[in-house]
PDB file of C-alpha atoms in Angstrom:
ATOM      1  CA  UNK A 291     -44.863  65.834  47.359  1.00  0.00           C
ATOM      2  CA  UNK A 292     -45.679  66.305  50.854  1.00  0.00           C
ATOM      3  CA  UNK A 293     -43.130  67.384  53.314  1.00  0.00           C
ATOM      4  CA  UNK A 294     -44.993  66.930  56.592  1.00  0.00           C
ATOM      5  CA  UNK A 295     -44.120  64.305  58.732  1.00  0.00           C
ATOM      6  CA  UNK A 296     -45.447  60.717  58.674  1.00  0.00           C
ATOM      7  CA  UNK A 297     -47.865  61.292  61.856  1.00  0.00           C
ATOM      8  CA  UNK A 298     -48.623  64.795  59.967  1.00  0.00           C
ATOM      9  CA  UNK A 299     -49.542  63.517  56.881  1.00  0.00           C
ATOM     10  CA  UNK A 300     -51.245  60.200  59.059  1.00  0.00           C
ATOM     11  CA  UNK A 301     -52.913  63.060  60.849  1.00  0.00           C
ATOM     12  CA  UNK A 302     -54.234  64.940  58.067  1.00  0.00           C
ATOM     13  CA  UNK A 303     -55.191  62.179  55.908  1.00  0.00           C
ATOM     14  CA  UNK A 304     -57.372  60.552  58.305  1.00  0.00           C
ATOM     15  CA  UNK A 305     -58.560  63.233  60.546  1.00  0.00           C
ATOM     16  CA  UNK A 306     -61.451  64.819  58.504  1.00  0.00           C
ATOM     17  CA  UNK A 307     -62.289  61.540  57.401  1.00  0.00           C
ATOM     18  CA  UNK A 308     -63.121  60.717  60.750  1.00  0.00           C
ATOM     19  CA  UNK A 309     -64.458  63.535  62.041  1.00  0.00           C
ATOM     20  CA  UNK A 310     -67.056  62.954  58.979  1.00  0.00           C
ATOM     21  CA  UNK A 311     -67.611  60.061  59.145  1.00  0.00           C
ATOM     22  CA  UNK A 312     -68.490  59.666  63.348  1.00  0.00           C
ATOM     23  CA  UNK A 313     -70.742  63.096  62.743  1.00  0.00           C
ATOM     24  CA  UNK A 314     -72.706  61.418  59.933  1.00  0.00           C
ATOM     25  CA  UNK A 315     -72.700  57.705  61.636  1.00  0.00           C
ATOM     26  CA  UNK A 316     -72.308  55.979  58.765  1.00  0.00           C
ATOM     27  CA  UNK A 317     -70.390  55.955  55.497  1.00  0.00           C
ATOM     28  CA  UNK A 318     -73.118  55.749  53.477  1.00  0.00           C
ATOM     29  CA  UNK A 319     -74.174  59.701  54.372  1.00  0.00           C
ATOM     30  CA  UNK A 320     -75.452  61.501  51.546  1.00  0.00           C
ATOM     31  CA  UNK A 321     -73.133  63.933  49.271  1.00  0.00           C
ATOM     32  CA  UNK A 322     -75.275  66.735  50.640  1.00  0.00           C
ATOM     33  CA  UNK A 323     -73.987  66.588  53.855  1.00  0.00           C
ATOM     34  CA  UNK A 324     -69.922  66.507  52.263  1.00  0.00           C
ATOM     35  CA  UNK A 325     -70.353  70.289  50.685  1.00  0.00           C
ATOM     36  CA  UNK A 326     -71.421  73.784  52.228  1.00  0.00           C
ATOM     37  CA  UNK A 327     -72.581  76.314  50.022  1.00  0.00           C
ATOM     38  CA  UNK A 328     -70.876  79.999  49.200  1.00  0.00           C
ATOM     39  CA  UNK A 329     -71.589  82.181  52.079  1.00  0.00           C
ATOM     40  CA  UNK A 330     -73.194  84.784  49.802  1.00  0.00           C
ATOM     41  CA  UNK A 331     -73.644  83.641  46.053  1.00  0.00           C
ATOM     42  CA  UNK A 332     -70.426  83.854  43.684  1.00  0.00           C
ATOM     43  CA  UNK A 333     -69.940  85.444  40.494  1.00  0.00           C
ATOM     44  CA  UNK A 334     -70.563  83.629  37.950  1.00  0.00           C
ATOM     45  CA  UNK A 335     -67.414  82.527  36.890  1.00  0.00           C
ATOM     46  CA  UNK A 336     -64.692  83.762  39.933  1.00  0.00           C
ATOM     47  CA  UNK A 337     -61.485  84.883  38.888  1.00  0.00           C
ATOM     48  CA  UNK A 338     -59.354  84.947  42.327  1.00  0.00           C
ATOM     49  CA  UNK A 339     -60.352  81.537  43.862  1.00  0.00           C
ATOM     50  CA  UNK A 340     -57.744  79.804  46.157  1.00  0.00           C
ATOM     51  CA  UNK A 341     -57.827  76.396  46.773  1.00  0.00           C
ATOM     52  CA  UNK A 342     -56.748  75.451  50.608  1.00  0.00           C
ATOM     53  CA  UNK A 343     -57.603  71.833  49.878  1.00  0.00           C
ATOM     54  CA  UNK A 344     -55.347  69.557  47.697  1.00  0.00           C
ATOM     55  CA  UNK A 345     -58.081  67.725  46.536  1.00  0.00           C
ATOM     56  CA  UNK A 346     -59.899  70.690  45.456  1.00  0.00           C
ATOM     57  CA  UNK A 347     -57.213  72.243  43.618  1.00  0.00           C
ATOM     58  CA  UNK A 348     -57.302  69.124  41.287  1.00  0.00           C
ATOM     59  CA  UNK A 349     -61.227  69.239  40.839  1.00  0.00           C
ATOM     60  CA  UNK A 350     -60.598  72.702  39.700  1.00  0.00           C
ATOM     61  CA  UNK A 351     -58.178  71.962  37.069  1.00  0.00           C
ATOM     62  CA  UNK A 352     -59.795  68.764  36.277  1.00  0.00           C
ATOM     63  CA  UNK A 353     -63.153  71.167  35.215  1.00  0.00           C
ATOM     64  CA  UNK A 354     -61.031  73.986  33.993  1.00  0.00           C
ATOM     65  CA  UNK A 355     -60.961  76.159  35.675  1.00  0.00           C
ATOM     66  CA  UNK A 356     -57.353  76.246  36.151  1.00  0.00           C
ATOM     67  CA  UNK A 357     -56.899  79.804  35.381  1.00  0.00           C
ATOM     68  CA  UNK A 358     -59.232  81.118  37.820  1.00  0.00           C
ATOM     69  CA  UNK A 359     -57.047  79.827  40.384  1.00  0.00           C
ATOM     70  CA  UNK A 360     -55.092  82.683  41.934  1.00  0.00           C
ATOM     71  CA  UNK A 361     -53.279  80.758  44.798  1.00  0.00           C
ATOM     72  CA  UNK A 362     -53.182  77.229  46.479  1.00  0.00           C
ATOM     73  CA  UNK A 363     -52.364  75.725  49.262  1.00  0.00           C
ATOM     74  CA  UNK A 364     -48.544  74.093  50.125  1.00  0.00           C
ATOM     75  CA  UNK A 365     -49.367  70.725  49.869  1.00  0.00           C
ATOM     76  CA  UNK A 366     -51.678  71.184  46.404  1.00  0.00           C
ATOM     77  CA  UNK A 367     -48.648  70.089  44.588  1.00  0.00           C
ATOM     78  CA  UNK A 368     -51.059  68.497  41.690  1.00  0.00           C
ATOM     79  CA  UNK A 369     -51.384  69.656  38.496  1.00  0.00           C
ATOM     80  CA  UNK A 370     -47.497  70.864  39.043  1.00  0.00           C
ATOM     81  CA  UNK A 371     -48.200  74.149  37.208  1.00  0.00           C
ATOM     82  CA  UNK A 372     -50.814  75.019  40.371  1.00  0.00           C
ATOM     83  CA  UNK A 373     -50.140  78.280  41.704  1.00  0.00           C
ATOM     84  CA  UNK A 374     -48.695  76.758  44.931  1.00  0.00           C
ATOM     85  CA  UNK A 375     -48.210  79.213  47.946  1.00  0.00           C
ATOM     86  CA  UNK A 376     -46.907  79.274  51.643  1.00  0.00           C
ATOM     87  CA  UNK A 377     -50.832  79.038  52.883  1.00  0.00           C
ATOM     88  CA  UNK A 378     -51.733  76.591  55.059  1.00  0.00           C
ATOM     89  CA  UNK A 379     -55.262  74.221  54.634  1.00  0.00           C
ATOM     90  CA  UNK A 380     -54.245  73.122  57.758  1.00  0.00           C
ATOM     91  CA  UNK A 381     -53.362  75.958  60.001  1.00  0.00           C
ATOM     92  CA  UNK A 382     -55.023  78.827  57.898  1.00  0.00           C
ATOM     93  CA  UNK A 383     -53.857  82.586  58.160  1.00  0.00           C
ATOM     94  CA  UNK A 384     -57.136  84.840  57.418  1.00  0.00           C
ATOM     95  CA  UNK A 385     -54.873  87.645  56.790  1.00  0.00           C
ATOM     96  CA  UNK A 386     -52.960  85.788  54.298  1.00  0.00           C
ATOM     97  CA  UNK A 387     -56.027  84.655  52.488  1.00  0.00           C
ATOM     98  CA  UNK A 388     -57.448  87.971  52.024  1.00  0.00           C
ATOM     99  CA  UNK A 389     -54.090  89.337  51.002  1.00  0.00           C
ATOM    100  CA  UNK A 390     -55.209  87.555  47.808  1.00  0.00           C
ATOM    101  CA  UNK A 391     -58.452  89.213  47.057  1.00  0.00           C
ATOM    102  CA  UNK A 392     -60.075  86.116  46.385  1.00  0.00           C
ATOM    103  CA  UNK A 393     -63.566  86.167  44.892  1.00  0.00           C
ATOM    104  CA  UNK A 394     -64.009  82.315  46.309  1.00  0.00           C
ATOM    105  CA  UNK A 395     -62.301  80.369  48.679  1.00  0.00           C
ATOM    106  CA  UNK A 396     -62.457  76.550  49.037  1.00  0.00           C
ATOM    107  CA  UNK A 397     -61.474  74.724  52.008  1.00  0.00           C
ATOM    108  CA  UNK A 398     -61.351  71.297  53.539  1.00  0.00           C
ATOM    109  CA  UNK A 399     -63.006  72.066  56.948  1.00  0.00           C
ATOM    110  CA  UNK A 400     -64.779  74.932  58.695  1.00  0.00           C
ATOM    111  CA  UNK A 401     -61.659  76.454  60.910  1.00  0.00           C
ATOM    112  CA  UNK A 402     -61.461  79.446  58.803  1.00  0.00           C
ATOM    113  CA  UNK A 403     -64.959  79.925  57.695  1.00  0.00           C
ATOM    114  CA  UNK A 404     -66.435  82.614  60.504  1.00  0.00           C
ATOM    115  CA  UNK A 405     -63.342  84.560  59.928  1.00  0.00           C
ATOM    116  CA  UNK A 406     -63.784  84.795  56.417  1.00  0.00           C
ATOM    117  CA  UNK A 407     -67.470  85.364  56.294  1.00  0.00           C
ATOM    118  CA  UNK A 408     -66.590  88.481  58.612  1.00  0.00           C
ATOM    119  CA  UNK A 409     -64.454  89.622  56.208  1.00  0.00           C
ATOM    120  CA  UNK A 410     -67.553  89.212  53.343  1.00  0.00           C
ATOM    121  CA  UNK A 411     -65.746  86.663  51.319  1.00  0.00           C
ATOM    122  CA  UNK A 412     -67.365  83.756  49.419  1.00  0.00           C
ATOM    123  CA  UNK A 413     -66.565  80.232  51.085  1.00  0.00           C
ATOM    124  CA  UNK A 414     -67.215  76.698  49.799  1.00  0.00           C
ATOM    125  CA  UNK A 415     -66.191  73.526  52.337  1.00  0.00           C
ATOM    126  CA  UNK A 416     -65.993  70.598  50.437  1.00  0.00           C
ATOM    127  CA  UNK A 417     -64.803  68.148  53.611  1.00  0.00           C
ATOM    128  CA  UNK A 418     -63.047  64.707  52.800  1.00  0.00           C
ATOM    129  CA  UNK A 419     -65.721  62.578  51.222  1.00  0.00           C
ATOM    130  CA  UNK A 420     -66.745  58.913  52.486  1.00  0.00           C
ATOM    131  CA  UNK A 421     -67.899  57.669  49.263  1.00  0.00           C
ATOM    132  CA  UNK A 422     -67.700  58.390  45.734  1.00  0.00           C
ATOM    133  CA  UNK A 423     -71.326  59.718  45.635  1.00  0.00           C
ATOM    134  CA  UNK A 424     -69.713  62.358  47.621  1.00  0.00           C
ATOM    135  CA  UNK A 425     -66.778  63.237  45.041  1.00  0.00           C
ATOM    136  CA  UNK A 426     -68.840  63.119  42.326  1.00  0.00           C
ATOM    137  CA  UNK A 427     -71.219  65.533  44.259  1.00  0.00           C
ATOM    138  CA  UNK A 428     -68.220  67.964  45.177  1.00  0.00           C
ATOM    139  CA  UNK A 429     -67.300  68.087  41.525  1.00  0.00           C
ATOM    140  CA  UNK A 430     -71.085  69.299  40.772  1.00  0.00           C
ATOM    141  CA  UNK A 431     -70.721  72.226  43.131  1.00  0.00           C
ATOM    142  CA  UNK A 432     -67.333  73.451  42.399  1.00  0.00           C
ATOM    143  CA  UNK A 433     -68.546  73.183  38.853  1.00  0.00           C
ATOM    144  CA  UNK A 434     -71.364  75.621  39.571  1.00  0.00           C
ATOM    145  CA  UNK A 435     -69.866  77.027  41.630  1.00  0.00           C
ATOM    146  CA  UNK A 436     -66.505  78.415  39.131  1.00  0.00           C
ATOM    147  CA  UNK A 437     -68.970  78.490  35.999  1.00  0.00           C
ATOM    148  CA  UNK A 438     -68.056  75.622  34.944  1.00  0.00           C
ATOM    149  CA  UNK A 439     -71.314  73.053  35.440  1.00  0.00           C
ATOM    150  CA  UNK A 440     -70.751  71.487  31.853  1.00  0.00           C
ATOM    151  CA  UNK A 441     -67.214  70.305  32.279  1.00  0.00           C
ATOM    152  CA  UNK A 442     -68.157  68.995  35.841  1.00  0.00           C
ATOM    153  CA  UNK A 443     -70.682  67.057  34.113  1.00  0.00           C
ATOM    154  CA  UNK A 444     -68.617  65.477  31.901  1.00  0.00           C
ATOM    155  CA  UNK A 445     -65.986  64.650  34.444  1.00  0.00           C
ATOM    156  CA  UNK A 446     -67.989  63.138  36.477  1.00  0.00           C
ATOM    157  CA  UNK A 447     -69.470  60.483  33.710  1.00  0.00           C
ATOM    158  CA  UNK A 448     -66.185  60.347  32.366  1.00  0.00           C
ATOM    159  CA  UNK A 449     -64.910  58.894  36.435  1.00  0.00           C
ATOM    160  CA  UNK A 450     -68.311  56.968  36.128  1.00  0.00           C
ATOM    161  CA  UNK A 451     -66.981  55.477  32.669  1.00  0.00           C
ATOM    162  CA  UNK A 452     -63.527  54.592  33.186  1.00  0.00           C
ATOM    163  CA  UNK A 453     -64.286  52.893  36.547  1.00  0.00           C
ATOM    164  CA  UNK A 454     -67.479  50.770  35.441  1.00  0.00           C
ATOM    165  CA  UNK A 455     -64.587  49.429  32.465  1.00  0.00           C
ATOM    166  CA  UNK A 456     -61.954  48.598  35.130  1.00  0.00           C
ATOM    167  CA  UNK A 457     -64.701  46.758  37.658  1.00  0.00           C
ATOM    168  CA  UNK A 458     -65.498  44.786  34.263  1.00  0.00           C
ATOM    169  CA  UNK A 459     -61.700  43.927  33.480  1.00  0.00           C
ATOM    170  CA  UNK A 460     -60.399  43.085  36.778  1.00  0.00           C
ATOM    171  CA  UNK A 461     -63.768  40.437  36.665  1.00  0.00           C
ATOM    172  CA  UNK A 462     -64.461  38.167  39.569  1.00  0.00           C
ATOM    173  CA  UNK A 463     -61.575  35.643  41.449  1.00  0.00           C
ATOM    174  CA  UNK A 464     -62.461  32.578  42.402  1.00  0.00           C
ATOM    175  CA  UNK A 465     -62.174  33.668  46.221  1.00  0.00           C
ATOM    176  CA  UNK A 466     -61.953  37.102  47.337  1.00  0.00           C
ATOM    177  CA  UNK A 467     -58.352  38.277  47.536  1.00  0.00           C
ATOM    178  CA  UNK A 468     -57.328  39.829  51.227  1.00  0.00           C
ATOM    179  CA  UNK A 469     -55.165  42.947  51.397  1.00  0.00           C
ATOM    180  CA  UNK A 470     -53.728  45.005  54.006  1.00  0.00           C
ATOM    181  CA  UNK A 471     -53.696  48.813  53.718  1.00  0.00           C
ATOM    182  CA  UNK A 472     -50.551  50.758  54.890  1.00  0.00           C
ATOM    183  CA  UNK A 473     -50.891  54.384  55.893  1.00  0.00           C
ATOM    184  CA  UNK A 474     -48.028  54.391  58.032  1.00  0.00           C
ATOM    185  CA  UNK A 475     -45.050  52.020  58.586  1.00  0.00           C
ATOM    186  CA  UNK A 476     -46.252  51.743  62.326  1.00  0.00           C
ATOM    187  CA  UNK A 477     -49.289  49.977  60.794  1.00  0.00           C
ATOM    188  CA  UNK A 478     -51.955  52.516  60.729  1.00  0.00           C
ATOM    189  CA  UNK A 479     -54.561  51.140  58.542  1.00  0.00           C
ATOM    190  CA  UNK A 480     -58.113  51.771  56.741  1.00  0.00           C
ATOM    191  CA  UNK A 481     -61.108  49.283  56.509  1.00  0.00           C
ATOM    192  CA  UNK A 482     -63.734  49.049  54.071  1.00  0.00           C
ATOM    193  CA  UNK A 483     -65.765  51.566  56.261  1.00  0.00           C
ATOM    194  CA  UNK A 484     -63.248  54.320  54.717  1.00  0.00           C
ATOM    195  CA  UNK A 485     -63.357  55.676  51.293  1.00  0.00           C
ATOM    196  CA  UNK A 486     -60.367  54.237  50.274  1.00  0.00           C
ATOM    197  CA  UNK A 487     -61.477  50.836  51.997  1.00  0.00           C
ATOM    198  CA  UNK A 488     -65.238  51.522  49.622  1.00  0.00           C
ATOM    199  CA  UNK A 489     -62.834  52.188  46.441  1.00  0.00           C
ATOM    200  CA  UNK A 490     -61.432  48.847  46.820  1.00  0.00           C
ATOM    201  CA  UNK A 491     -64.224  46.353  47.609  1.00  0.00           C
ATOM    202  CA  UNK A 492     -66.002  47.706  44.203  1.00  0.00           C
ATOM    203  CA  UNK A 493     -62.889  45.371  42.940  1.00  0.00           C
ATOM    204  CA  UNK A 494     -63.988  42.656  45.142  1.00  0.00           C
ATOM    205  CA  UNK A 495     -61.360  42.710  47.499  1.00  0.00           C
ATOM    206  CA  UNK A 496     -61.308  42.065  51.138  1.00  0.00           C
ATOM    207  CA  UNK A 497     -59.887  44.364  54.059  1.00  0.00           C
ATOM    208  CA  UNK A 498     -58.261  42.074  56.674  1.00  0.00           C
ATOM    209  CA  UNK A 499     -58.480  45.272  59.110  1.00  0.00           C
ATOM    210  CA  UNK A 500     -62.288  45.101  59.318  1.00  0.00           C
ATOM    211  CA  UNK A 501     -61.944  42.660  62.465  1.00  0.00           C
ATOM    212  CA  UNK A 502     -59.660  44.676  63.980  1.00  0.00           C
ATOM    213  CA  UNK A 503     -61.054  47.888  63.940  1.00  0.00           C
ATOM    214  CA  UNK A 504     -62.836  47.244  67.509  1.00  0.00           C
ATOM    215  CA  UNK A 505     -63.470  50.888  68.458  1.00  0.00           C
ATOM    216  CA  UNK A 506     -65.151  51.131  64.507  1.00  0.00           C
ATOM    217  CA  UNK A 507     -63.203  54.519  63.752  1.00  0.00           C
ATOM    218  CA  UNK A 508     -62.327  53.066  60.306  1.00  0.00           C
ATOM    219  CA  UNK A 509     -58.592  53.497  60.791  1.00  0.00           C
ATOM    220  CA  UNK A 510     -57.333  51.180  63.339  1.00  0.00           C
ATOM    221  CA  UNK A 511     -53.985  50.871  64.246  1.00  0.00           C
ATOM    222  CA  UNK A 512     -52.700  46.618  63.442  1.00  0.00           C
ATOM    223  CA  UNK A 513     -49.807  45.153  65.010  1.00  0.00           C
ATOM    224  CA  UNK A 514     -47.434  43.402  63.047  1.00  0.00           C
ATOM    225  CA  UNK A 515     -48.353  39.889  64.789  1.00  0.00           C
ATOM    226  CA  UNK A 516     -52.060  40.695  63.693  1.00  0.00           C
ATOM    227  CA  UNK A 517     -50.686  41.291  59.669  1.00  0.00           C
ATOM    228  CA  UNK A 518     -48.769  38.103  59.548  1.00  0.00           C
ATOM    229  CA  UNK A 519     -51.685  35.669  61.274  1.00  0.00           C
ATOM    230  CA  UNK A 520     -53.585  37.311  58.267  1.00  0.00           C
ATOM    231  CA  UNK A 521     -51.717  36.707  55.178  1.00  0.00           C
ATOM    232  CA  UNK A 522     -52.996  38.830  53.140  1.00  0.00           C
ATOM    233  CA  UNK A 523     -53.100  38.353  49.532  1.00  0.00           C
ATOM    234  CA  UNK A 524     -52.084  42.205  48.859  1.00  0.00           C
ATOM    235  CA  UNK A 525     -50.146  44.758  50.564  1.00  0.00           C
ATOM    236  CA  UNK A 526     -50.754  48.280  49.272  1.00  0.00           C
ATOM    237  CA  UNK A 527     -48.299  50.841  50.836  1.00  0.00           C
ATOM    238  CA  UNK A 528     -49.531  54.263  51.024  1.00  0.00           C
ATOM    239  CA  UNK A 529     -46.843  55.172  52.739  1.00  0.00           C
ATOM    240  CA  UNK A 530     -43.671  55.297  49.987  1.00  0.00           C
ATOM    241  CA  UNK A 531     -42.918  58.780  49.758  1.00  0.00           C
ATOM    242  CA  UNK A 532     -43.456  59.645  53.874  1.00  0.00           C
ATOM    243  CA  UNK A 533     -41.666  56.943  55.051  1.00  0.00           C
ATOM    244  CA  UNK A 534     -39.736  55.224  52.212  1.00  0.00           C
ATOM    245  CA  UNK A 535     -41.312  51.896  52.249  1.00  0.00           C
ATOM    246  CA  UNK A 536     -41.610  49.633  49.458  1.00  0.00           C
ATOM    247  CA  UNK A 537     -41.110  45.582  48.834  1.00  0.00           C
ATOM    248  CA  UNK A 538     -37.844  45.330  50.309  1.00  0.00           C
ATOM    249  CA  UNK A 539     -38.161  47.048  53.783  1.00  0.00           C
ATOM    250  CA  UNK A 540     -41.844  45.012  53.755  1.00  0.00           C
ATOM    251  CA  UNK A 541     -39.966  41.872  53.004  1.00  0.00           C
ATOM    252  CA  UNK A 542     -37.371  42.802  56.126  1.00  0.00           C
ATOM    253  CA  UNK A 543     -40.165  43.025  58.568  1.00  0.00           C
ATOM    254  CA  UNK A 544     -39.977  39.919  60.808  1.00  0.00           C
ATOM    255  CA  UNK A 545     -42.053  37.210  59.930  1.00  0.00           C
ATOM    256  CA  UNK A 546     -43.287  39.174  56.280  1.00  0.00           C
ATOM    257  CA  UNK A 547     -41.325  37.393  53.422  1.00  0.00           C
ATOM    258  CA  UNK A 548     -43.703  34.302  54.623  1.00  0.00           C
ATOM    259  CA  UNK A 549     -46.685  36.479  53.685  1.00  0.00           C
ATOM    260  CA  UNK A 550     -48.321  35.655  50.342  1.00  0.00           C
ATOM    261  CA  UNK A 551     -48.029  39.169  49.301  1.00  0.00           C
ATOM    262  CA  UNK A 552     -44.691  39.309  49.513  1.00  0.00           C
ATOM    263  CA  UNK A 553     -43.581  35.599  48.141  1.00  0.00           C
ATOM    264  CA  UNK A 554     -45.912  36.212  45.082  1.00  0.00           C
ATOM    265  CA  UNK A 555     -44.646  40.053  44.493  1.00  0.00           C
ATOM    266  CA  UNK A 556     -48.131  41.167  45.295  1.00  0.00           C
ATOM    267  CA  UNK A 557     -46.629  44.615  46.669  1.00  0.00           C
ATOM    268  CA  UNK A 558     -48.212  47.533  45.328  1.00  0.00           C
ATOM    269  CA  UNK A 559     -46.591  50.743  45.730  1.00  0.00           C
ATOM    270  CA  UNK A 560     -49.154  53.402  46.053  1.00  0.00           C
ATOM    271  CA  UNK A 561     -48.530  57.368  45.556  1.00  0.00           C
ATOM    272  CA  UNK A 562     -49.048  58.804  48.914  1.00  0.00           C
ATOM    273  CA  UNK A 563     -51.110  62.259  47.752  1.00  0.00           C
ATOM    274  CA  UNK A 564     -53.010  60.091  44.846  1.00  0.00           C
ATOM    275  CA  UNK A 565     -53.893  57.522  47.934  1.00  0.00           C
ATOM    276  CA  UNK A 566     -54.800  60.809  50.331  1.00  0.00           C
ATOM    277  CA  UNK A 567     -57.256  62.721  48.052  1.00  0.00           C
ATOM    278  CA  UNK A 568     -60.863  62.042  46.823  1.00  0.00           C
ATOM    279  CA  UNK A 569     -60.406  63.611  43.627  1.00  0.00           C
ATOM    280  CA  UNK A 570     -60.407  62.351  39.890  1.00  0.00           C
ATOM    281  CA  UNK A 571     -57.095  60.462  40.194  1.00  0.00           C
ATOM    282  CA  UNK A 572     -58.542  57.826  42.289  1.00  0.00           C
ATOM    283  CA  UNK A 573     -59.349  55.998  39.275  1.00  0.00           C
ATOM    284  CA  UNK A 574     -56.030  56.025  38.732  1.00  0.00           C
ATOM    285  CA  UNK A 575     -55.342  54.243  42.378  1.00  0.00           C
ATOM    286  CA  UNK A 576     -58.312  51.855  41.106  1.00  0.00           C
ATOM    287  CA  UNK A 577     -56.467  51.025  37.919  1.00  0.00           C
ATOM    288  CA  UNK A 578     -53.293  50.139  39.726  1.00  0.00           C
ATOM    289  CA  UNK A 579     -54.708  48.046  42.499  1.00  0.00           C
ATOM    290  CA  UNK A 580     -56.785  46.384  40.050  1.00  0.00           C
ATOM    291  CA  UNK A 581     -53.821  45.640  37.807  1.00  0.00           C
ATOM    292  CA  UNK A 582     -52.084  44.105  40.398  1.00  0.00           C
ATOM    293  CA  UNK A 583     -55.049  41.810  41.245  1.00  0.00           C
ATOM    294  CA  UNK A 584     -53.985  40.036  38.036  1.00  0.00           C
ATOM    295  CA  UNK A 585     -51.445  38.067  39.115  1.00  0.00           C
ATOM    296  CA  UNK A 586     -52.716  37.362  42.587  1.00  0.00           C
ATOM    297  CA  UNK A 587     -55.657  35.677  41.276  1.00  0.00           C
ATOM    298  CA  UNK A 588     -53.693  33.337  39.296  1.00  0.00           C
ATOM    299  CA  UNK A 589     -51.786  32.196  41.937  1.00  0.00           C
ATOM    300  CA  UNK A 590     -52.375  28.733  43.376  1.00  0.00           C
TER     301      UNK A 590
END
């Protein structure tokens, strides 16, 4: 569990995003442009890799190769039995890093990078992806890039699988259902330009902050007044663990128990880091939000 602060986590959720998406123009970019290869080539199969990205540590594991990881970031608190450290992803200490001998290091962004390569050691930047091309691609290189190309493989068609099955369950409403997406309880939002927003319309849902987001950074900031006119069908809270929301304080907002989210129960209560992370467990995220889709499109 995370244990930055709200604007933090907002912060480092939604910054690389951002950045990636405004230097690529569109979210659409190709999966080449998400990765950067090894400074020099790795072995192999590296035995001293540490992850500085949360989502990275769990495409490791997810591949196995779990124990070539020799340290991990603080807020790579998934699988639990990661070797978590005091390193930052965020703030990165070079001297730190090297203290571990690593034979690869994977990272997020490129702050550390030119340090690093000074120091001769093996880098791969796997940034925050836009789409799922991009995840899927990310798992391909870490996979070749740990010895481990196979098991990529299969985890990627085994994503490909499991979310082609829950597009076919959750099947078509008879109108699109609406939703509003929470990052933060001061109504800091995604649109379908994100690649949580992407995620969700392969369900057929609707993001009521698309005609908001004026300035088209893909994370606009609503107002409460804004939420309400919009009545959407769904509200999916990403923000439970950072700032403690759930049905009830959404119900206490003024003017919210008249949404149709909240008379019908249509509250979803997302896990922050699963909601954060491009990684396998966003079929997970799928699942749920597709689950809870159920309901909503049986309602009159």
């Amino acid at each position: 569990m995370s244990t930055r602060s709200p604007r933090a986590r907002l912060a480092a959720a939604v910054a690389p995003a951002l950045a990636l998406a405004l230097a690529a123009g569109a979210c659409g970019s190709s999966a080449a442009h998400t990765s950067s290869s090894a400074t020099t080539a790795p072995p192999d199969r590296p035995a001293r890799i540490v992850s500085l990205s949360p989502t990275a540590t769990e495409m490791l594991y997810a591949i196995g190769a779990g124990p070539q990881v020799k340290a991990v970031d603080d807020q790579s608190d998934y699988p639990p039995n990661a070797p978590r450290t005091k390193l930052s992803g965020m703030e990165p200490n070079v001297e730190a890093i090297a203290n571990e001998q690593p034979d690869l290091v994977v990272v997020a962004d490129n702050t550390a990078v030119p340090q690093l390569k000074k120091l001769g050691i093996n880098v791969l930047v796997e940034p925050a992806a836009t789409t799922l091309a991009d995840t899927y691609a990310q798992i391909d290189q870490l996979g070749r890039a740990t010895g481990r190309a196979p098991e990529a493989r299969a985890l990627v068609a085994h994503m490909q699988q499991q979310i082609a099955a829950i597009r076919a369950a959750a099947g078509t409403p008879p109108k699109p259902l609406t939703y509003y997406y929470e990052l933060d309880n001061t109504y800091y939002t995604a649109t379908s330009k994100t690649f949580i927003g992407a995620l969700l319309s392969l369900i057929g849902l609707r993001d009521i902050a698309d005609a908001a987001d004026k300035q088209g950074s893909g994370y606009p900031q609503l107002s409460s007044e804004y939420i309400v006119a919009r009545n959407p069908d769904l509200v999916l809270l990403a923000d439970t663990k950072c700032c403690h929301q759930n049905e009830q304080t959404v119900a206490a907002r003024p003017g919210w128990n008249s949404l149709n989210a909240v008379r019908m129960h249509d509250v979803v209560l997302l896990d922050d880091d699963i909601a954060s992370r491009w990684g396998p467990r966003v079929v997970d995220l799928l699942r749920q939000v597709a689950s809870a889709t159920q309901p909503a499109m049986a309602a009159p």
